[in-house]
Short mmCIF file of C-alpha atoms in Angstrom, two decimals:
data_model
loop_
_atom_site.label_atom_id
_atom_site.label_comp_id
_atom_site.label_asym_id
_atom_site.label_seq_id
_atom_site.Cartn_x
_atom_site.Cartn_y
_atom_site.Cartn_z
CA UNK Z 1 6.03 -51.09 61.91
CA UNK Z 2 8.60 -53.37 63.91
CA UNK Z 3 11.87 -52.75 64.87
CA UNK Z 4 14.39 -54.11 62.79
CA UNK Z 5 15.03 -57.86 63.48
CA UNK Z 6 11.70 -58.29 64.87
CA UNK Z 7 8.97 -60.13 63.12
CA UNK Z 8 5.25 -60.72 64.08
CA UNK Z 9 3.39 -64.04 64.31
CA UNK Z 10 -0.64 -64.42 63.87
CA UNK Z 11 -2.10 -67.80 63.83
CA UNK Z 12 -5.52 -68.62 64.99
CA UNK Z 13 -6.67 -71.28 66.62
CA UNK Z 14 -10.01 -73.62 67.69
CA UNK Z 15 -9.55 -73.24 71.65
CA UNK Z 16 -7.66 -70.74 73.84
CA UNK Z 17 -6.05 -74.15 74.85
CA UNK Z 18 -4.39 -74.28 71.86
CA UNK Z 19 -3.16 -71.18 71.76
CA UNK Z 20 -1.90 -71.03 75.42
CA UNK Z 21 -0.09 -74.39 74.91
CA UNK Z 22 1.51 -72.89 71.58
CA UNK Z 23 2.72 -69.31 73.66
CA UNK Z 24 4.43 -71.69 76.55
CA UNK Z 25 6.31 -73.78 73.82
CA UNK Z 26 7.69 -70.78 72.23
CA UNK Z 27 8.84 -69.08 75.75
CA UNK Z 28 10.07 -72.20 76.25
CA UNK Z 29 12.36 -72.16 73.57
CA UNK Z 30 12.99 -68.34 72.64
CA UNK Z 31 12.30 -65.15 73.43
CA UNK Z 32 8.60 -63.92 72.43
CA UNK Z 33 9.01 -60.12 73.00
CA UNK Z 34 5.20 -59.55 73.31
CA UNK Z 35 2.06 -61.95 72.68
CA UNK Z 36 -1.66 -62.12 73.38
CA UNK Z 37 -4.56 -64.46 72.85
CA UNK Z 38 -7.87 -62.78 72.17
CA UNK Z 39 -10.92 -64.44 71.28
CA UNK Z 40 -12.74 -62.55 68.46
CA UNK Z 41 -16.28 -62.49 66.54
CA UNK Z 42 -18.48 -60.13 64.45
CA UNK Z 43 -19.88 -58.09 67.08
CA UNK Z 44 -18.48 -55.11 68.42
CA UNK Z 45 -17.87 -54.24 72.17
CA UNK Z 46 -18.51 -56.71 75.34
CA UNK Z 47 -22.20 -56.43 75.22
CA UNK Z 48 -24.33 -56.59 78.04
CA UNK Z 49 -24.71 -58.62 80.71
CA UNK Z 50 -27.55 -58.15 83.15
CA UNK Z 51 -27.56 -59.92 86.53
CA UNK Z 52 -31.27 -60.20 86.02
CA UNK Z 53 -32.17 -60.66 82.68
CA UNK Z 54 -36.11 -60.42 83.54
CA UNK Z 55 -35.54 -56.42 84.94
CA UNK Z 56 -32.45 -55.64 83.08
CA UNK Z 57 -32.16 -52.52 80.20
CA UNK Z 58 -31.33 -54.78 77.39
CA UNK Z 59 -31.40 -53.02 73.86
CA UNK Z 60 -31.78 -55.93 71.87
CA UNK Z 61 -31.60 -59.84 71.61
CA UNK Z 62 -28.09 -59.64 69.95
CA UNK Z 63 -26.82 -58.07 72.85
CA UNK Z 64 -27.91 -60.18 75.43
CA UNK Z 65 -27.27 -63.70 73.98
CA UNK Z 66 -23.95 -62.04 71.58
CA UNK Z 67 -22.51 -59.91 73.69
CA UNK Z 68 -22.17 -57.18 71.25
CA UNK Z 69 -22.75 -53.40 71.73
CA UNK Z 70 -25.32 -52.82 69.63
CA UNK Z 71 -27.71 -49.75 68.50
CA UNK Z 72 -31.45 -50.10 68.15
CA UNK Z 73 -31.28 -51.09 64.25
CA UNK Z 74 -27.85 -52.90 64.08
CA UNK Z 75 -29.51 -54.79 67.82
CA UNK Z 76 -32.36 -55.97 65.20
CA UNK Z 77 -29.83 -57.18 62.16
CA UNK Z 78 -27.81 -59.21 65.05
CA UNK Z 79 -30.95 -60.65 66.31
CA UNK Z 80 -31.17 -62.67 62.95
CA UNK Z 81 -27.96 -64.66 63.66
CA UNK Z 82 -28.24 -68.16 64.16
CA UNK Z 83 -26.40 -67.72 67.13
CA UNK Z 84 -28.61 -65.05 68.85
CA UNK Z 85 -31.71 -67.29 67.83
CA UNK Z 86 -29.98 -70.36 69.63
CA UNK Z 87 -31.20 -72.41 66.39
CA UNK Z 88 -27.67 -72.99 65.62
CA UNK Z 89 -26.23 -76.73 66.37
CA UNK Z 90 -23.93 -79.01 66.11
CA UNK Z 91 -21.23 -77.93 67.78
CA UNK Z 92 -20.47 -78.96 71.52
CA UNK Z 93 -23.13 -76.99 74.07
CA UNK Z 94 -25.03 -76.31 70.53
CA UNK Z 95 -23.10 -73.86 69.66
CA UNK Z 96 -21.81 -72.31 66.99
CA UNK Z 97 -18.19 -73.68 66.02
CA UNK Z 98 -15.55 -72.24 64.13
CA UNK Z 99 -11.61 -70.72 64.33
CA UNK Z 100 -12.02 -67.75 66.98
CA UNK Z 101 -8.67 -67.35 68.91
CA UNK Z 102 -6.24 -65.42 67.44
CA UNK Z 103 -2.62 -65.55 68.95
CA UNK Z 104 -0.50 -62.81 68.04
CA UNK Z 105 3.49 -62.61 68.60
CA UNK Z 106 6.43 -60.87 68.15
CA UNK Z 107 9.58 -62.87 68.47
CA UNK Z 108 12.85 -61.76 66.87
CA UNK Z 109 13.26 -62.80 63.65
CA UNK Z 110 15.76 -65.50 63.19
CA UNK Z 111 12.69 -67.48 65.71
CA UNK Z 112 9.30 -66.62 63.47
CA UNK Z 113 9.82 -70.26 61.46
CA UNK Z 114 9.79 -72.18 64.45
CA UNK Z 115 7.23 -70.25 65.92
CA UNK Z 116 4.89 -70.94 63.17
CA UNK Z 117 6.36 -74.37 63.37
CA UNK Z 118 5.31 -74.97 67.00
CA UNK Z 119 1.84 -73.44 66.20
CA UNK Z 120 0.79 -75.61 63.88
CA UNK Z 121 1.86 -78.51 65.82
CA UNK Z 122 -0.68 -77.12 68.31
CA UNK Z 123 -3.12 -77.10 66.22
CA UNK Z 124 -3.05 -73.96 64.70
CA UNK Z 125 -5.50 -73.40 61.38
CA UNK Z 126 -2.89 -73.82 58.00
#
């Protein structure tokens, strides 16, 4: 729970661009007690990441091209994504597109309208 007075802000966004431009407006113009920007998916953990793919210990397709932690069976499920198979397309680099940044704020609360205001006029997702 926050402290009385203080209200939290969660709007999510297309780019981290977005989302970085939306955080500097609202420092700009009040106080944001605390705020992030995280990209987020599906898969759990940071996955691996071999230097050389060829010799690395890579449990599973899903973890390599998803960077998800994955066991042996959940490793296989992952696999089946479109964006694990790289059959996905049309969006830019053939990737899958879609609304993956999450900014999160706390501002006090007498700011939270024009917070979301100034979000949305950076493109945040309505």
């Amino acid at each position: 729970m926050l402290p009385d007075g203080e209200k939290s802000v969660m709007v999510y966004f297309n780019t981290p661009d977005q989302a970085k431009k939306a955080l500097e407006q609202m420092k700009n113009e009040f106080e944001v007690i605390e705020a992030k920007v995280d990209r987020f998916d599906g898969y759990p953990g940071d996955g691996a990441n071999p230097d050389n793919p060829i010799t690395g210990d890579i449990p599973s397709l899903g973890s390599l091209t998803l960077g998800g932690n994955f066991n042996r069976d959940s490793g296989i499920l992952a696999a089946a994504s479109t964006s694990a198979s790289g059959l996905s397309s049309g969006g830019p680099g053939n990737r899958v597109t879609g609304t993956d940044i999450l900014l999160t704020a706390i501002v006090h609360e007498k700011d939270r309208q024009r917070a979301m205001d100034i979000a949305y006029e950076c493109g945040a997702l309505k």
